[in-house]
Coordinates of C-alpha atoms and ligand atoms in Angstrom, one line a residue:
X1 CA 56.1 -58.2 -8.1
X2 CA 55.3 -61.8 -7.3
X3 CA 53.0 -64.6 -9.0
X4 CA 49.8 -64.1 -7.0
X5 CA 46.6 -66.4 -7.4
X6 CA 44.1 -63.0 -7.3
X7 CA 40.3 -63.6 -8.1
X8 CA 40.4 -63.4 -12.0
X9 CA 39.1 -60.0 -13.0
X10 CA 35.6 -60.2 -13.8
X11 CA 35.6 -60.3 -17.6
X12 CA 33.8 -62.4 -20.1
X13 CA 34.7 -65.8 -19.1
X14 CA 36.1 -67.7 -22.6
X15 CA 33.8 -70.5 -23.1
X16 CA 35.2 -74.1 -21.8
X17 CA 36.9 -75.9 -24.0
X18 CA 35.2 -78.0 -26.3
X19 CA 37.6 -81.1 -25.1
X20 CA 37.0 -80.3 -21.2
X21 CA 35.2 -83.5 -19.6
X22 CA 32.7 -82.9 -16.7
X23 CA 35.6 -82.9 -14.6
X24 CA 37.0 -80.2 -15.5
X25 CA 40.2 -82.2 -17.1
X26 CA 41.3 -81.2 -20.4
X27 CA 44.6 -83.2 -22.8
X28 CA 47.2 -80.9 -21.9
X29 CA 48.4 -80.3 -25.9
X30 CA 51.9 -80.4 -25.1
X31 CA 52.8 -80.4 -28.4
X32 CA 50.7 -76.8 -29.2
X33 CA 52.6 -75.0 -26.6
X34 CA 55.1 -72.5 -28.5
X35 CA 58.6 -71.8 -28.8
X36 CA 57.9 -68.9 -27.1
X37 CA 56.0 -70.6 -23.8
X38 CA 58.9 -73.0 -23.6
X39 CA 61.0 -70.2 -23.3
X40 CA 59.3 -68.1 -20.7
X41 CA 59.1 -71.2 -18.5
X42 CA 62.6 -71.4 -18.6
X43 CA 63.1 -67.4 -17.8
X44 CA 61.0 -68.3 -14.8
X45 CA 62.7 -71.8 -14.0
X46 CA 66.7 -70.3 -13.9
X47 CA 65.2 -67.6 -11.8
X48 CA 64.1 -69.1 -9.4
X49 CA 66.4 -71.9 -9.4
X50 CA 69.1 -69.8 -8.5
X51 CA 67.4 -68.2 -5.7
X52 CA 65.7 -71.6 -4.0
X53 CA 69.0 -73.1 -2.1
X54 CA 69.1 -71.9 1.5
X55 CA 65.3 -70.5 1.2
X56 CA 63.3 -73.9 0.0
X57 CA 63.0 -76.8 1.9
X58 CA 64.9 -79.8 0.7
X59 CA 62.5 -82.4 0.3
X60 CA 61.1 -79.4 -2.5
X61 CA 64.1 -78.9 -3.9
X62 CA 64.9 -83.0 -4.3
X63 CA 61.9 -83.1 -5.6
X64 CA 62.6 -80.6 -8.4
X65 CA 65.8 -83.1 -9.3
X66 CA 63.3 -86.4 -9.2
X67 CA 61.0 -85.2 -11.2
X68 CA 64.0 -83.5 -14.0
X69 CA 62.0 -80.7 -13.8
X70 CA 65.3 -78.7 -15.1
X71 CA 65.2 -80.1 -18.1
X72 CA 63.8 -77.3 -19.9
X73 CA 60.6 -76.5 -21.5
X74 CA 57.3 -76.7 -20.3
X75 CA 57.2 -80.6 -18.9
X76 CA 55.3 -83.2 -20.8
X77 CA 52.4 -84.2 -18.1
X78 CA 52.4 -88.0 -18.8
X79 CA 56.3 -87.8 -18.8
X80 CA 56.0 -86.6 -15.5
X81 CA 53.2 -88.6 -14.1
X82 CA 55.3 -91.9 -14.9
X83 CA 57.8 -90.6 -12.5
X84 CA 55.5 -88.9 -9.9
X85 CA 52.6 -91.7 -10.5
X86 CA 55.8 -94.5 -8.6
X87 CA 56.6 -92.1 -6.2
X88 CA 53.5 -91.6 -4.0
X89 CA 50.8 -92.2 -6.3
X90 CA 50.0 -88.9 -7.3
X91 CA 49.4 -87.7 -10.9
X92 CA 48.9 -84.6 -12.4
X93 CA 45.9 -83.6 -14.6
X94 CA 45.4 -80.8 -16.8
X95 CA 43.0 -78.1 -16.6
X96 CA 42.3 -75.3 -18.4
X97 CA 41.3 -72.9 -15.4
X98 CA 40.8 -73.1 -11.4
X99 CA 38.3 -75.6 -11.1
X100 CA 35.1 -75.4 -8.6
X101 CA 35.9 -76.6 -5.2
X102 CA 34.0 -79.6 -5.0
X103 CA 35.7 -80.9 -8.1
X104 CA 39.0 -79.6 -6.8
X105 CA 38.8 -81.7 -3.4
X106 CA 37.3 -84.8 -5.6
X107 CA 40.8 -84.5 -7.7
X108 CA 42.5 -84.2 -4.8
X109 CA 41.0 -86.6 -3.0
X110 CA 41.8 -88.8 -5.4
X111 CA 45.6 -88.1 -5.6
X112 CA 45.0 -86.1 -8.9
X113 CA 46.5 -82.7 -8.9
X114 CA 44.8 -80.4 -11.2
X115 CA 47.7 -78.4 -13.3
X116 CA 46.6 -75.3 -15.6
X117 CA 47.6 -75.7 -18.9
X118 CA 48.9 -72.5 -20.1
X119 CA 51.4 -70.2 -19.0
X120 CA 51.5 -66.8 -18.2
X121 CA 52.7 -64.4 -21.2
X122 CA 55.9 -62.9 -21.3
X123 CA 55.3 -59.7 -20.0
X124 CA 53.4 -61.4 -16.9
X125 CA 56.2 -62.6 -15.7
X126 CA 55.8 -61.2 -12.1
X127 CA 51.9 -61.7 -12.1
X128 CA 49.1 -63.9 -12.8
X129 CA 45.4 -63.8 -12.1
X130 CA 44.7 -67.6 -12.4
X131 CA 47.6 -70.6 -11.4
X132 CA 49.2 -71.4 -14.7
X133 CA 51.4 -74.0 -15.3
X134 CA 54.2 -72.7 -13.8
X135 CA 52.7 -71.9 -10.6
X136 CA 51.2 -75.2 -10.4
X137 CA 53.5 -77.6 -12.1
X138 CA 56.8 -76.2 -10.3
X139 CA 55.0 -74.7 -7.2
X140 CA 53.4 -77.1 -5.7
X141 CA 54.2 -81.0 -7.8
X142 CA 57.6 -81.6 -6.4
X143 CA 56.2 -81.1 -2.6
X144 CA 54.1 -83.9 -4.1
X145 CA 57.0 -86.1 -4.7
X146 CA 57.1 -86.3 -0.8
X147 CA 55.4 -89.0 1.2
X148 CA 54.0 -87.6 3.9
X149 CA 53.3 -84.3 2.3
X150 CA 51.5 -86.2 -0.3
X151 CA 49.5 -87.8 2.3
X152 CA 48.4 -84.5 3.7
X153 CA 47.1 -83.3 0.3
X154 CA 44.9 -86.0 0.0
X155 CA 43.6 -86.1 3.2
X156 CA 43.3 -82.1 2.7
X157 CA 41.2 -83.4 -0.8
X158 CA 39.0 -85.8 1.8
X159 CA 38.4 -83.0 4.6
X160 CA 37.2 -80.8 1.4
X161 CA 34.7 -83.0 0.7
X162 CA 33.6 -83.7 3.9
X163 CA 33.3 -79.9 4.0
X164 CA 30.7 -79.3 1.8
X165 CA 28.0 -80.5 3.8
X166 CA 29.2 -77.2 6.3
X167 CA 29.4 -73.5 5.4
X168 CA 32.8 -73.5 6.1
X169 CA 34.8 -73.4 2.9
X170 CA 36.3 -70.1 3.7
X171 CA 38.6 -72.2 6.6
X172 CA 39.5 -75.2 4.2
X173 CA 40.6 -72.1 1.8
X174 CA 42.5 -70.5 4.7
X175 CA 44.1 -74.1 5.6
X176 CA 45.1 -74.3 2.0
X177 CA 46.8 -71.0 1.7
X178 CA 48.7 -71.4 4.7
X179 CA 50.0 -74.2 3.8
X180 CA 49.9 -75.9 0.7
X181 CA 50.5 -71.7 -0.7
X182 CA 52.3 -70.2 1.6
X183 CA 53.5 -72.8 4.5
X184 CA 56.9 -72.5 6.0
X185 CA 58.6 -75.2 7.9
X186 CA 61.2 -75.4 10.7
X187 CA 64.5 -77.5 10.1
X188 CA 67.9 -77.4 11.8
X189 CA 69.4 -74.8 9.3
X190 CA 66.1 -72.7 10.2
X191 CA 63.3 -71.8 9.0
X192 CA 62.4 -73.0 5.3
X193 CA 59.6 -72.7 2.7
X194 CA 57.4 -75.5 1.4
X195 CA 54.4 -73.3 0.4
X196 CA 54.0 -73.4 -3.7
X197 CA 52.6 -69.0 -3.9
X198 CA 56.2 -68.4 -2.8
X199 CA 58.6 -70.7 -4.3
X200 CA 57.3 -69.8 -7.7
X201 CA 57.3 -65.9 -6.5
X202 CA 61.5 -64.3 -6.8
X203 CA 60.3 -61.7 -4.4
X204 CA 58.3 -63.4 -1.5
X205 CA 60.6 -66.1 -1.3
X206 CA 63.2 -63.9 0.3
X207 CA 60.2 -61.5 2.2
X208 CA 58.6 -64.6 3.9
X209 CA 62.3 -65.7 5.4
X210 CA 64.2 -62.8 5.6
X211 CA 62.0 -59.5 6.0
X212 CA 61.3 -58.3 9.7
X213 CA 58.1 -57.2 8.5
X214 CA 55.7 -60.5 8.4
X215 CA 54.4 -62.4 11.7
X216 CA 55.9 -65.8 11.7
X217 CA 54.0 -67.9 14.1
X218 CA 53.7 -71.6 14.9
X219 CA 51.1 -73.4 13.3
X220 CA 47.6 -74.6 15.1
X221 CA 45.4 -76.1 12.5
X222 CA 42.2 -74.2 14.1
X223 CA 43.5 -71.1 14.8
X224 CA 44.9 -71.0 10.9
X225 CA 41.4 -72.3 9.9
X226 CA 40.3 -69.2 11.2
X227 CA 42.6 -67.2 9.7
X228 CA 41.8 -64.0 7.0
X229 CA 45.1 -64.4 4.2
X230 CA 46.0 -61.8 1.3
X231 CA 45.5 -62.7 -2.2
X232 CA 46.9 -60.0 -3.9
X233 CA 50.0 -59.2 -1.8
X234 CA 52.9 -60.5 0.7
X235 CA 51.1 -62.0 3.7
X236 CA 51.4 -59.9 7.0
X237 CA 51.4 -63.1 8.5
X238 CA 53.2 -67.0 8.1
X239 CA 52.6 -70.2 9.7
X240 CA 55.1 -72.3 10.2
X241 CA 55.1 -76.3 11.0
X242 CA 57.4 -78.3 12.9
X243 CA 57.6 -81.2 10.4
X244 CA 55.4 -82.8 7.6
X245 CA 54.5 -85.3 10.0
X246 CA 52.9 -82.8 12.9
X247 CA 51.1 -81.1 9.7
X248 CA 49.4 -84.8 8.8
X249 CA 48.7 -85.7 12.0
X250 CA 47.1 -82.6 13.0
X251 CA 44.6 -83.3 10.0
X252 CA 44.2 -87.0 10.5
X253 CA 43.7 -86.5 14.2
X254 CA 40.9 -83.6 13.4
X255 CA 36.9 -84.8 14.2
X256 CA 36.4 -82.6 11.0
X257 CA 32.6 -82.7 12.0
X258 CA 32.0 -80.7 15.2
X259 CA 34.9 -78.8 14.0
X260 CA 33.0 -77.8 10.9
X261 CA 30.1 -76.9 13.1
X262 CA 32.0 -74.9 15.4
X263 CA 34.1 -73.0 12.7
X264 CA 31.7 -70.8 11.0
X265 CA 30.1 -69.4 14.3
X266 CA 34.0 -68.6 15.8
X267 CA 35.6 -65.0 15.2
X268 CA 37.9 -64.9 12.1
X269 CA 41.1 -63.7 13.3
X270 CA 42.9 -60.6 10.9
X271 CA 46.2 -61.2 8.3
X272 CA 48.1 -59.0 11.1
X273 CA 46.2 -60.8 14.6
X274 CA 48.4 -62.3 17.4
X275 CA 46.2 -64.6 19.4
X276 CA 48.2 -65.8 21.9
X277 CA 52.0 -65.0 22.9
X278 CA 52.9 -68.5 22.6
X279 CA 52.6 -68.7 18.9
X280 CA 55.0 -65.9 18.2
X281 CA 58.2 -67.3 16.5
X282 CA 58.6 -63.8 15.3
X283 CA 56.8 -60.8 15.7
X284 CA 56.2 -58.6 12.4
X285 CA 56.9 -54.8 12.4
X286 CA 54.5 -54.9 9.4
X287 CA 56.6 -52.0 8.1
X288 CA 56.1 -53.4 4.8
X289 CA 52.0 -53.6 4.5
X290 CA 51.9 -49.8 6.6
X291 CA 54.5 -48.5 3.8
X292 CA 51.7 -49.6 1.3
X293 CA 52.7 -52.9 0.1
X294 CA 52.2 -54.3 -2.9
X295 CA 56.0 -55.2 -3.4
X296 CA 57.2 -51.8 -2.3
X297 CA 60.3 -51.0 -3.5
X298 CA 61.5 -53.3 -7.0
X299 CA 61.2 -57.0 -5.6
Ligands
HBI1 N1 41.3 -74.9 -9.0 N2 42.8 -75.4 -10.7 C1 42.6 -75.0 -9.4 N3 43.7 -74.7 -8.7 C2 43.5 -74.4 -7.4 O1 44.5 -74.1 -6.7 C3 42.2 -74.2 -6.8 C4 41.1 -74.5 -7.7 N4 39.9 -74.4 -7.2 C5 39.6 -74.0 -5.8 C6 40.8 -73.7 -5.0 N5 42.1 -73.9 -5.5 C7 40.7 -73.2 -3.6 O2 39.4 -72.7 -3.4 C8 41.1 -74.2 -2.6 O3 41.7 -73.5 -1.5 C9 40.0 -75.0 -2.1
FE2 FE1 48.4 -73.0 -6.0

């Protein structure tokens, strides 16, 4: 099983919280979160941290050490903003639920990464429908921790914006989830992860490196752009990057405008599509989605 972002189930919404500003920020409560919560973040903390050396990139894992995220319990938001706030200027605010995407690219924009304030229950420990504070706080914050990586998130927060004007939001998703989610990079030990959906997910983190099944192929900002991705199960296929820096500069060096205008009337390439034979890194068997997927056999 793995911690997946699917669409929340369509159920009676609970009304927003009475404290939630018109930016969808809320006081994270620290002290309301029980013995209990504190507990199951650190179930899902030692799991994974046993499992990350040799799979996550380093600059994730130094960032876990910066930021003392080991020292068990669900973190304190402004204890962790003094920290992350000198680092690159980032800070982390609290939300009660994901957020609508023009307030979402405003945040990030803004070098504000919005953090859900509750975690999963016990016996979710494999799944959620909606990024709690696991996902978010240790999946994707100590990637923030990095420079350069922190520059692409805010210029990812600016492109958003600029994307709203287009009917392209689908792309700026599929950018997002193969990156930011699900991204691998190269390094000279191979091939490591940096995308937050898999370092907070036992099971993928080993599928995405290790498992013949998956496509691994280099990363082209358009091509991803145009890109279908799998919210409720392993992806059939990962992008990889050749540094932070090539991932920047690739957004940075984008005219987002005709692109935006070209985008929505260009084919959408499938989760299992090989466009050219000069992306391949590695070829997927895809013997995992055709067995029926959804974490086959115990992850
Ligand atoms: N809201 N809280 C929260 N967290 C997310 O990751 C998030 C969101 N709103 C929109 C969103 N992600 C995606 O649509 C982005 O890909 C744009
Ligand atoms: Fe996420």
């Amino acid at each position: 099983m793995t911690d997946k972002q699917t669409p929340p189930i369509e159920k009676h919404k609970a009304p927003p919280p009475d404290d939630m500003a018109a930016d969808f920020t809320v006081p994270q409560h620290w002290e309301r979160y029980s013995e209990e919560e504190h507990r199951t973040w650190d179930i899902l903390y030692k799991r994974q941290e046993k499992l990350l050396p040799g799979f996550a990139e380093d600059s994730y894992l130094a960032g876990l050490q910066v930021l003392n995220l080991h020292r068990g319990g669900i973190p304190n938001f402004d204890d962790l903003n003094e920290d992350l706030e000198k680092l690159t200027g980032w800070t982390i605010v609290s939300v009660p639920c994901l957020v609508p995407d023009d307030i979402f690219f405003e945040h990030l924009a803004n070098r504000r990464f919005p953090a859900g304030n509750f975690i999963r229950r016990p016996d979710q420990l494999d799944y959620i429908q909606e990024p709690d504070v696991f996902h978010d706080v240790f999946g994707h914050v100590p990637m923030l921790t990095n420079p350069v990586f922190a520059d692409y998130m805010q210029a990812y927060g600016e492109g958003g914006l600029r994307s709203l004007n287009y009917d392209c939001l689908k792309n700026l998703a599929a950018l997002y989830w193969y990156t930011v989610e699900f991204g691998l990079i190269k390094t000279d030990k191979g091939l490591r992860i940096y995308g937050a959906g898999i370092v907070s997910s036992a099971s993928e983190t080993r599928f995405c490196v290790e498992d013949p099944s998956p496509n691994r192929l280099e990363f082209d900002l358009e091509r991803v752009m145009r890109t279908d991705y799998i919210i409720d199960d392993f992806q059939q296929t990962y992008f990889v990057i050749d540094s932070y820096e090539s991932l920047f500069k690739a957004t940075v060096d984008t005219d987002f405008g005709p692109l935006y205008e070209r985008l929505p009337k260009l084919t959408r390439f499938s989760v299992t599509d090989i466009v050219d034979d000069k992306e391949i890194i590695h070829k997927g068997t895809q013997a995992y989605a055709n067995s029926g997927g959804r974490f086959a056999e115990a992850g």
